[in-house]
């Protein structure tokens, strides 16, 4: 049996009091292909240098900072082997540190920003918002289903001299996000290259980020959910759980692919000058067949429509329904469930052990087989 281990550094607010709960921010480093897993990390390598403004504003705003260490094989971008790390680290941290479950965030630079975007696309339940500096907004291990952003927030801090992702593509992504009414915002900084955090002029971006953390709180029981996936490991979002694909079915007419073409890319030539290269790229890879679910609830009634799915679960909370009345679930216009819900203590404990989430508490579940 082969095993591997790595470390993550936690920086607590100076006035940390275990009686109080605190926001938490993960920072995902870039350059994953040249990093290696490490048994320990130092304060100097994480809290200074390019991360100096994270440290400054985390201290000013009483935010817990967490700096994980990834590698070429185990990281948050590509391949998928290390994608479990951030949720598992969060679960470990919650065992000993008082974290505000509704104020957990992810940020990163370069490959780390791509990782932040990937958690938003694939596994966003435990997080309130996502940020990226010089982001390549794409899932490299499967499809990029951008409507998933409608469940959370993403703020992208980009620059116009970035070889990693071109400004014209960021413009088209912003248009796409506006078209679906996503909670997405891009801030463009002119005259700066990919390593924007190195410059003192990046400080205003961190002020925006930490103001967002202060203002943003996760809604653990959203009224509306839209979720698409092509890997059943990522078939869960908030109160929709463990959805299973049926790729033999035809897509529903409302199940559309969202994509755009990239025609220009910035590239350094042999003289180290930035030039424009003509390209023909699809912004997102959509190679595998996906399933999609859209759901909402009101007055003890859940309304769900599905595409290319065979089953899923609905988690139930007393914050969502009146337990003294029947709960009804309609799927694609058909009534699938019409009963009262009782507490299942065994299931409650099982789900809590998985995430240690004290705010998003589920008392039972409804299984729907289509």
C-alpha positions as a LaTeX table, in Angstrom:
\begin{tabular}{lrrr}
\hline
Residue & $x$ (\AA) & $y$ (\AA) & $z$ (\AA) \\
\hline
Unk1 & 0.00 & 0.00 & 0.00 \\
Unk2 & 1.39 & 3.40 & $-1.03$ \\
Unk3 & 0.57 & 6.40 & 1.13 \\
Unk4 & 1.39 & 10.08 & 1.02 \\
Unk5 & 1.06 & 12.93 & 3.46 \\
Unk6 & 1.26 & 16.67 & 3.33 \\
Unk7 & 0.79 & 19.68 & 5.58 \\
Unk8 & $-1.25$ & 22.82 & 5.89 \\
Unk9 & $-0.37$ & 25.89 & 7.93 \\
Unk10 & $-3.11$ & 27.59 & 9.97 \\
Unk11 & $-2.76$ & 31.26 & 10.90 \\
Unk12 & $-5.19$ & 32.23 & 13.67 \\
Unk13 & $-6.29$ & 35.78 & 14.50 \\
Unk14 & $-4.17$ & 37.22 & 17.31 \\
Unk15 & $-7.20$ & 37.53 & 19.57 \\
Unk16 & $-8.55$ & 34.06 & 18.76 \\
Unk17 & $-11.01$ & 32.90 & 21.40 \\
Unk18 & $-12.34$ & 29.32 & 21.11 \\
Unk19 & $-15.66$ & 30.53 & 22.48 \\
Unk20 & $-16.21$ & 32.55 & 19.30 \\
Unk21 & $-16.56$ & 31.32 & 15.73 \\
Unk22 & $-14.47$ & 32.80 & 12.92 \\
Unk23 & $-14.50$ & 33.06 & 9.13 \\
Unk24 & $-11.93$ & 30.84 & 7.41 \\
Unk25 & $-10.10$ & 31.36 & 4.12 \\
Unk26 & $-8.13$ & 28.70 & 2.26 \\
Unk27 & $-5.35$ & 29.99 & 0.02 \\
Unk28 & $-4.37$ & 27.55 & $-2.75$ \\
Unk29 & $-0.89$ & 28.05 & $-4.16$ \\
Unk30 & $-0.06$ & 27.94 & $-7.86$ \\
Unk31 & 2.63 & 26.14 & $-9.84$ \\
Unk32 & 1.36 & 22.74 & $-8.69$ \\
Unk33 & 3.55 & 20.88 & $-11.22$ \\
Unk34 & 6.77 & 22.05 & $-9.52$ \\
Unk35 & 5.61 & 21.73 & $-5.91$ \\
Unk36 & 6.03 & 18.71 & $-3.67$ \\
Unk37 & 4.14 & 17.49 & $-0.61$ \\
Unk38 & 5.79 & 18.46 & 2.67 \\
Unk39 & 5.53 & 17.29 & 6.26 \\
Unk40 & 5.64 & 20.83 & 7.61 \\
Unk41 & 5.61 & 24.45 & 6.48 \\
Unk42 & 7.09 & 27.62 & 7.88 \\
Unk43 & 5.44 & 30.90 & 8.74 \\
Unk44 & 7.96 & 32.75 & 6.56 \\
Unk45 & 7.05 & 30.90 & 3.37 \\
Unk46 & 3.31 & 31.43 & 3.81 \\
Unk47 & 2.63 & 34.71 & 5.58 \\
Unk48 & 5.08 & 36.99 & 3.80 \\
Unk49 & 6.10 & 37.69 & 0.22 \\
Unk50 & 3.27 & 37.30 & $-2.25$ \\
Unk51 & 0.91 & 36.41 & 0.61 \\
Unk52 & 1.65 & 39.52 & 2.67 \\
Unk53 & $-1.72$ & 41.13 & 1.93 \\
Unk54 & $-3.61$ & 37.95 & 2.84 \\
Unk55 & $-1.86$ & 38.08 & 6.21 \\
Unk56 & $-2.44$ & 41.81 & 6.68 \\
Unk57 & $-6.16$ & 41.76 & 5.97 \\
Unk58 & $-6.84$ & 38.42 & 7.63 \\
Unk59 & $-5.38$ & 39.89 & 10.82 \\
Unk60 & $-7.39$ & 43.11 & 10.43 \\
Unk61 & $-10.63$ & 41.18 & 9.87 \\
Unk62 & $-10.14$ & 38.28 & 12.31 \\
Unk63 & $-10.13$ & 35.66 & 9.57 \\
Unk64 & $-8.46$ & 32.26 & 9.96 \\
Unk65 & $-6.03$ & 31.63 & 7.08 \\
Unk66 & $-5.15$ & 28.13 & 5.90 \\
Unk67 & $-2.29$ & 27.38 & 3.49 \\
Unk68 & $-2.36$ & 23.79 & 2.11 \\
Unk69 & 0.60 & 22.24 & 0.27 \\
Unk70 & $-0.05$ & 20.37 & $-2.95$ \\
Unk71 & 2.08 & 18.63 & $-5.55$ \\
Unk72 & 2.00 & 17.61 & $-9.20$ \\
Unk73 & $-0.03$ & 14.48 & $-8.38$ \\
Unk74 & $-2.06$ & 15.70 & $-5.40$ \\
Unk75 & $-3.54$ & 19.14 & $-5.92$ \\
Unk76 & $-6.78$ & 21.02 & $-6.56$ \\
Unk77 & $-6.56$ & 21.34 & $-10.32$ \\
Unk78 & $-5.33$ & 18.29 & $-12.24$ \\
Unk79 & $-5.42$ & 15.29 & $-11.84$ \\
Unk80 & $-8.40$ & 14.56 & $-9.59$ \\
Unk81 & $-6.41$ & 12.50 & $-7.07$ \\
Unk82 & $-5.93$ & 15.39 & $-4.64$ \\
Unk83 & $-9.29$ & 17.11 & $-4.96$ \\
Unk84 & $-10.47$ & 15.58 & $-1.69$ \\
Unk85 & $-7.78$ & 17.45 & 0.26 \\
Unk86 & $-9.45$ & 20.80 & 0.98 \\
Unk87 & $-12.78$ & 19.35 & 2.23 \\
Unk88 & $-10.88$ & 16.82 & 4.36 \\
Unk89 & $-8.61$ & 19.52 & 5.79 \\
Unk90 & $-11.66$ & 21.59 & 6.64 \\
Unk91 & $-13.20$ & 18.65 & 8.49 \\
Unk92 & $-9.98$ & 18.17 & 10.50 \\
Unk93 & $-9.76$ & 21.87 & 11.32 \\
Unk94 & $-13.34$ & 21.98 & 12.59 \\
Unk95 & $-12.52$ & 19.31 & 15.18 \\
Unk96 & $-10.22$ & 21.69 & 17.08 \\
Unk97 & $-10.90$ & 25.25 & 15.88 \\
Unk98 & $-14.16$ & 27.18 & 16.11 \\
Unk99 & $-15.01$ & 27.89 & 12.47 \\
Unk100 & $-18.10$ & 29.75 & 11.30 \\
Unk101 & $-19.59$ & 27.07 & 9.02 \\
Unk102 & $-21.40$ & 29.69 & 6.96 \\
Unk103 & $-18.26$ & 31.74 & 6.32 \\
Unk104 & $-15.69$ & 29.38 & 4.75 \\
Unk105 & $-14.01$ & 30.62 & 1.57 \\
Unk106 & $-11.40$ & 29.59 & $-1.00$ \\
Unk107 & $-8.93$ & 31.81 & $-2.84$ \\
Unk108 & $-5.80$ & 31.20 & $-4.86$ \\
Unk109 & $-3.39$ & 32.43 & $-7.51$ \\
Unk110 & $-2.80$ & 30.89 & $-10.95$ \\
Unk111 & $-3.21$ & 27.09 & $-10.60$ \\
Unk112 & $-4.60$ & 27.84 & $-7.14$ \\
Unk113 & $-7.21$ & 30.18 & $-8.63$ \\
Unk114 & $-8.13$ & 27.45 & $-11.11$ \\
Unk115 & $-8.48$ & 25.17 & $-8.08$ \\
Unk116 & $-10.77$ & 27.66 & $-6.37$ \\
Unk117 & $-12.91$ & 27.83 & $-9.51$ \\
Unk118 & $-12.94$ & 24.01 & $-9.69$ \\
Unk119 & $-14.31$ & 23.65 & $-6.14$ \\
Unk120 & $-17.03$ & 26.11 & $-7.09$ \\
Unk121 & $-17.91$ & 23.97 & $-10.13$ \\
Unk122 & $-17.64$ & 20.54 & $-8.47$ \\
Unk123 & $-17.91$ & 20.65 & $-4.67$ \\
Unk124 & $-19.18$ & 23.96 & $-3.33$ \\
Unk125 & $-21.55$ & 22.93 & $-0.53$ \\
Unk126 & $-19.25$ & 23.70 & 2.41 \\
Unk127 & $-18.15$ & 27.09 & 1.11 \\
Unk128 & $-19.69$ & 30.55 & 0.99 \\
Unk129 & $-17.61$ & 32.09 & $-1.80$ \\
Unk130 & $-14.64$ & 31.71 & $-4.10$ \\
Unk131 & $-11.91$ & 34.07 & $-5.34$ \\
Unk132 & $-9.10$ & 33.86 & $-7.86$ \\
Unk133 & $-6.09$ & 35.95 & $-8.84$ \\
Unk134 & $-5.13$ & 35.43 & $-12.49$ \\
Unk135 & $-7.58$ & 32.58 & $-12.92$ \\
Unk136 & $-7.85$ & 30.04 & $-15.70$ \\
Unk137 & $-11.60$ & 29.45 & $-15.24$ \\
Unk138 & $-11.90$ & 25.86 & $-16.37$ \\
Unk139 & $-12.28$ & 22.40 & $-14.87$ \\
Unk140 & $-9.41$ & 20.31 & $-16.22$ \\
Unk141 & $-10.73$ & 16.94 & $-15.01$ \\
Unk142 & $-14.11$ & 16.99 & $-16.73$ \\
Unk143 & $-16.80$ & 19.34 & $-17.92$ \\
Unk144 & $-17.02$ & 22.98 & $-16.85$ \\
Unk145 & $-20.69$ & 23.54 & $-16.12$ \\
Unk146 & $-20.75$ & 27.27 & $-15.54$ \\
Unk147 & $-24.36$ & 27.47 & $-14.38$ \\
Unk148 & $-23.16$ & 25.83 & $-11.15$ \\
Unk149 & $-21.80$ & 29.25 & $-10.20$ \\
Unk150 & $-25.41$ & 30.35 & $-9.64$ \\
Unk151 & $-25.26$ & 28.56 & $-6.27$ \\
Unk152 & $-22.38$ & 30.67 & $-4.91$ \\
Unk153 & $-20.06$ & 33.63 & $-5.64$ \\
Unk154 & $-16.87$ & 34.02 & $-7.66$ \\
Unk155 & $-14.69$ & 37.13 & $-7.85$ \\
Unk156 & $-11.91$ & 37.11 & $-10.43$ \\
Unk157 & $-8.95$ & 39.50 & $-10.17$ \\
Unk158 & $-7.40$ & 39.56 & $-13.64$ \\
Unk159 & $-4.68$ & 41.49 & $-15.43$ \\
Unk160 & $-4.37$ & 42.55 & $-19.05$ \\
Unk161 & $-0.80$ & 41.22 & $-19.53$ \\
Unk162 & $-1.51$ & 37.65 & $-18.41$ \\
Unk163 & $-0.19$ & 34.74 & $-20.46$ \\
Unk164 & $-2.22$ & 32.26 & $-18.35$ \\
Unk165 & $-5.63$ & 33.44 & $-19.53$ \\
Unk166 & $-6.28$ & 36.23 & $-22.06$ \\
Unk167 & $-8.30$ & 39.39 & $-21.37$ \\
Unk168 & $-10.61$ & 38.81 & $-24.36$ \\
Unk169 & $-11.61$ & 35.42 & $-22.91$ \\
Unk170 & $-12.30$ & 37.04 & $-19.53$ \\
Unk171 & $-14.51$ & 39.55 & $-21.35$ \\
Unk172 & $-16.52$ & 36.74 & $-22.95$ \\
Unk173 & $-16.78$ & 34.87 & $-19.65$ \\
Unk174 & $-18.14$ & 37.99 & $-17.95$ \\
Unk175 & $-20.77$ & 38.33 & $-20.69$ \\
Unk176 & $-21.74$ & 34.68 & $-20.21$ \\
Unk177 & $-22.01$ & 35.16 & $-16.44$ \\
Unk178 & $-24.23$ & 38.22 & $-16.87$ \\
Unk179 & $-26.41$ & 36.27 & $-19.28$ \\
Unk180 & $-27.21$ & 33.64 & $-16.64$ \\
Unk181 & $-27.46$ & 36.17 & $-13.76$ \\
Unk182 & $-24.56$ & 34.56 & $-11.91$ \\
Unk183 & $-23.02$ & 36.08 & $-8.81$ \\
Unk184 & $-19.76$ & 36.75 & $-10.64$ \\
Unk185 & $-17.52$ & 39.80 & $-10.75$ \\
Unk186 & $-14.25$ & 40.48 & $-12.55$ \\
Unk187 & $-11.82$ & 43.25 & $-11.58$ \\
Unk188 & $-9.27$ & 44.01 & $-14.33$ \\
Unk189 & $-5.91$ & 45.58 & $-13.45$ \\
Unk190 & $-4.04$ & 47.11 & $-16.36$ \\
Unk191 & $-0.31$ & 46.96 & $-16.96$ \\
Unk192 & 0.40 & 43.91 & $-14.79$ \\
Unk193 & 1.58 & 40.40 & $-15.70$ \\
Unk194 & 0.51 & 37.00 & $-14.38$ \\
Unk195 & 2.39 & 37.44 & $-11.09$ \\
Unk196 & 0.12 & 40.32 & $-10.04$ \\
Unk197 & 0.20 & 39.53 & $-6.26$ \\
Unk198 & 3.93 & 40.31 & $-6.27$ \\
Unk199 & 3.17 & 44.01 & $-6.81$ \\
Unk200 & 2.15 & 46.48 & $-4.11$ \\
Unk201 & $-0.55$ & 47.72 & $-6.50$ \\
Unk202 & $-2.43$ & 44.48 & $-5.88$ \\
Unk203 & $-3.39$ & 45.57 & $-2.35$ \\
Unk204 & $-6.79$ & 47.08 & $-3.35$ \\
Unk205 & $-7.81$ & 43.65 & $-4.68$ \\
Unk206 & $-7.30$ & 42.15 & $-1.23$ \\
Unk207 & $-9.40$ & 44.92 & 0.28 \\
Unk208 & $-12.22$ & 43.92 & $-2.08$ \\
Unk209 & $-11.76$ & 40.24 & $-1.22$ \\
Unk210 & $-11.87$ & 40.70 & 2.54 \\
Unk211 & $-14.83$ & 43.08 & 2.33 \\
Unk212 & $-16.61$ & 40.32 & 0.43 \\
Unk213 & $-15.72$ & 37.83 & 3.17 \\
Unk214 & $-17.10$ & 40.22 & 5.78 \\
Unk215 & $-20.35$ & 40.76 & 3.86 \\
Unk216 & $-20.89$ & 37.24 & 2.53 \\
Unk217 & $-22.62$ & 34.47 & 4.48 \\
Unk218 & $-23.59$ & 31.10 & 3.04 \\
Unk219 & $-27.28$ & 30.33 & 2.93 \\
Unk220 & $-27.26$ & 26.68 & 4.10 \\
Unk221 & $-30.84$ & 26.11 & 2.90 \\
Unk222 & $-31.21$ & 27.87 & $-0.46$ \\
Unk223 & $-34.67$ & 27.94 & $-2.00$ \\
Unk224 & $-33.35$ & 27.25 & $-5.51$ \\
Unk225 & $-30.59$ & 24.98 & $-6.78$ \\
Unk226 & $-29.16$ & 24.32 & $-10.23$ \\
Unk227 & $-26.47$ & 21.62 & $-10.51$ \\
Unk228 & $-24.76$ & 19.80 & $-13.38$ \\
Unk229 & $-22.06$ & 17.13 & $-13.23$ \\
Unk230 & $-20.44$ & 14.37 & $-15.27$ \\
Unk231 & $-18.80$ & 12.49 & $-12.39$ \\
Unk232 & $-21.00$ & 10.96 & $-9.68$ \\
Unk233 & $-18.42$ & 11.86 & $-7.01$ \\
Unk234 & $-19.66$ & 15.42 & $-7.49$ \\
Unk235 & $-23.39$ & 14.78 & $-7.68$ \\
Unk236 & $-24.24$ & 16.72 & $-4.51$ \\
Unk237 & $-24.97$ & 20.35 & $-3.69$ \\
Unk238 & $-26.59$ & 21.55 & $-0.46$ \\
Unk239 & $-29.89$ & 19.65 & 0.01 \\
Unk240 & $-29.57$ & 17.68 & $-3.22$ \\
Unk241 & $-27.34$ & 14.67 & $-2.66$ \\
Unk242 & $-25.87$ & 11.57 & $-4.26$ \\
Unk243 & $-27.40$ & 12.09 & $-7.69$ \\
Unk244 & $-26.73$ & 9.26 & $-10.14$ \\
Unk245 & $-26.33$ & 9.58 & $-13.90$ \\
Unk246 & $-28.33$ & 7.87 & $-16.62$ \\
Unk247 & $-26.28$ & 8.65 & $-19.71$ \\
Unk248 & $-28.47$ & 6.45 & $-21.94$ \\
Unk249 & $-31.27$ & 8.98 & $-21.69$ \\
Unk250 & $-31.56$ & 11.88 & $-24.08$ \\
Unk251 & $-30.96$ & 15.33 & $-22.69$ \\
Unk252 & $-34.00$ & 17.39 & $-21.79$ \\
Unk253 & $-34.68$ & 20.29 & $-24.15$ \\
Unk254 & $-33.83$ & 22.80 & $-21.40$ \\
Unk255 & $-30.45$ & 21.13 & $-20.74$ \\
Unk256 & $-28.12$ & 23.28 & $-22.83$ \\
Unk257 & $-24.35$ & 23.45 & $-23.20$ \\
Unk258 & $-22.82$ & 26.82 & $-22.36$ \\
Unk259 & $-19.48$ & 27.57 & $-23.97$ \\
Unk260 & $-17.63$ & 30.14 & $-26.07$ \\
Unk261 & $-14.65$ & 30.28 & $-28.38$ \\
Unk262 & $-11.29$ & 31.84 & $-27.61$ \\
Unk263 & $-9.54$ & 33.31 & $-30.66$ \\
Unk264 & $-6.53$ & 35.10 & $-29.13$ \\
Unk265 & $-3.97$ & 34.15 & $-26.49$ \\
Unk266 & $-1.06$ & 36.11 & $-25.04$ \\
Unk267 & 2.33 & 34.46 & $-25.33$ \\
Unk268 & 5.94 & 35.37 & $-24.54$ \\
Unk269 & 8.31 & 35.14 & $-27.53$ \\
Unk270 & 12.03 & 34.32 & $-27.46$ \\
Unk271 & 12.79 & 37.96 & $-26.65$ \\
Unk272 & 10.56 & 37.76 & $-23.58$ \\
Unk273 & 8.05 & 40.13 & $-25.14$ \\
Unk274 & 4.32 & 39.51 & $-24.86$ \\
Unk275 & 2.69 & 38.88 & $-28.23$ \\
Unk276 & $-0.81$ & 37.98 & $-29.42$ \\
Unk277 & $-1.24$ & 34.52 & $-30.90$ \\
Unk278 & $-4.28$ & 33.50 & $-32.94$ \\
Unk279 & $-5.92$ & 30.34 & $-31.57$ \\
Unk280 & $-9.07$ & 28.26 & $-31.99$ \\
Unk281 & $-10.04$ & 27.04 & $-28.54$ \\
Unk282 & $-13.25$ & 26.05 & $-26.85$ \\
Unk283 & $-13.33$ & 27.71 & $-23.44$ \\
Unk284 & $-14.55$ & 24.50 & $-21.76$ \\
Unk285 & $-14.15$ & 20.78 & $-22.34$ \\
Unk286 & $-17.54$ & 19.07 & $-22.48$ \\
Unk287 & $-16.51$ & 15.57 & $-23.55$ \\
Unk288 & $-18.53$ & 13.40 & $-21.17$ \\
Unk289 & $-22.30$ & 13.29 & $-21.01$ \\
Unk290 & $-23.60$ & 15.15 & $-17.99$ \\
Unk291 & $-26.69$ & 15.10 & $-15.84$ \\
Unk292 & $-28.48$ & 18.17 & $-14.58$ \\
Unk293 & $-31.01$ & 18.94 & $-11.89$ \\
Unk294 & $-32.94$ & 22.10 & $-11.11$ \\
Unk295 & $-34.94$ & 22.21 & $-7.89$ \\
Unk296 & $-36.78$ & 24.55 & $-5.56$ \\
Unk297 & $-39.04$ & 24.36 & $-2.52$ \\
Unk298 & $-41.82$ & 26.42 & $-0.98$ \\
Unk299 & $-44.68$ & 25.63 & 1.42 \\
Unk300 & $-43.55$ & 22.01 & 2.02 \\
Unk301 & $-43.46$ & 21.31 & $-1.72$ \\
Unk302 & $-40.33$ & 20.51 & $-3.72$ \\
Unk303 & $-40.40$ & 20.95 & $-7.48$ \\
Unk304 & $-37.60$ & 19.22 & $-9.40$ \\
Unk305 & $-36.75$ & 18.74 & $-13.03$ \\
Unk306 & $-33.99$ & 16.43 & $-14.17$ \\
Unk307 & $-32.03$ & 15.54 & $-17.26$ \\
Unk308 & $-30.04$ & 12.30 & $-17.67$ \\
Unk309 & $-30.46$ & 11.28 & $-14.04$ \\
Unk310 & $-31.76$ & 8.03 & $-12.57$ \\
Unk311 & $-31.90$ & 8.88 & $-8.86$ \\
Unk312 & $-31.04$ & 11.44 & $-6.16$ \\
Unk313 & $-31.70$ & 12.27 & $-2.52$ \\
Unk314 & $-33.28$ & 15.33 & $-0.97$ \\
Unk315 & $-31.98$ & 16.22 & 2.48 \\
Unk316 & $-34.55$ & 17.66 & 4.85 \\
Unk317 & $-34.12$ & 20.31 & 7.55 \\
Unk318 & $-36.76$ & 21.80 & 9.88 \\
Unk319 & $-35.52$ & 25.15 & 8.54 \\
Unk320 & $-36.97$ & 24.20 & 5.17 \\
Unk321 & $-40.30$ & 22.51 & 5.89 \\
Unk322 & $-43.04$ & 22.20 & 8.52 \\
Unk323 & $-42.54$ & 18.71 & 9.95 \\
Unk324 & $-46.15$ & 18.61 & 11.17 \\
Unk325 & $-47.36$ & 18.57 & 7.57 \\
Unk326 & $-46.78$ & 16.30 & 4.60 \\
Unk327 & $-43.83$ & 16.98 & 2.34 \\
Unk328 & $-44.52$ & 16.68 & $-1.37$ \\
Unk329 & $-41.92$ & 16.13 & $-4.08$ \\
Unk330 & $-42.76$ & 16.60 & $-7.74$ \\
Unk331 & $-40.19$ & 15.42 & $-10.29$ \\
Unk332 & $-40.67$ & 16.40 & $-13.92$ \\
Unk333 & $-44.31$ & 17.14 & $-13.16$ \\
Unk334 & $-45.06$ & 13.81 & $-11.40$ \\
Unk335 & $-45.73$ & 13.43 & $-7.67$ \\
Unk336 & $-43.06$ & 11.07 & $-6.27$ \\
Unk337 & $-43.39$ & 11.62 & $-2.52$ \\
Unk338 & $-46.23$ & 12.73 & $-0.24$ \\
Unk339 & $-45.55$ & 11.92 & 3.43 \\
Unk340 & $-44.59$ & 13.42 & 6.75 \\
Unk341 & $-40.90$ & 13.46 & 7.69 \\
Unk342 & $-39.51$ & 12.24 & 11.02 \\
Unk343 & $-36.09$ & 12.59 & 12.63 \\
Unk344 & $-33.51$ & 9.94 & 11.74 \\
Unk345 & $-30.87$ & 10.27 & 14.46 \\
Unk346 & $-28.54$ & 7.71 & 12.91 \\
Unk347 & $-28.52$ & 9.54 & 9.59 \\
Unk348 & $-28.07$ & 12.91 & 11.34 \\
Unk349 & $-24.95$ & 11.66 & 13.09 \\
Unk350 & $-23.61$ & 10.03 & 9.94 \\
Unk351 & $-23.93$ & 13.22 & 7.87 \\
Unk352 & $-22.46$ & 15.37 & 10.64 \\
Unk353 & $-19.41$ & 13.11 & 10.87 \\
Unk354 & $-18.86$ & 13.53 & 7.12 \\
Unk355 & $-18.67$ & 17.35 & 7.21 \\
Unk356 & $-18.89$ & 18.49 & 10.86 \\
Unk357 & $-21.21$ & 21.26 & 9.73 \\
Unk358 & $-23.18$ & 22.71 & 12.64 \\
Unk359 & $-25.28$ & 25.08 & 10.52 \\
Unk360 & $-26.36$ & 22.88 & 7.61 \\
Unk361 & $-27.99$ & 20.10 & 9.64 \\
Unk362 & $-30.11$ & 17.42 & 7.99 \\
Unk363 & $-32.62$ & 15.34 & 9.95 \\
Unk364 & $-33.69$ & 12.91 & 7.22 \\
Unk365 & $-33.59$ & 12.28 & 3.50 \\
Unk366 & $-35.96$ & 11.36 & 0.69 \\
Unk367 & $-34.74$ & 9.01 & $-2.01$ \\
Unk368 & $-36.13$ & 9.61 & $-5.47$ \\
Unk369 & $-35.76$ & 6.98 & $-8.19$ \\
Unk370 & $-36.83$ & 8.26 & $-11.58$ \\
\hline
\end{tabular}
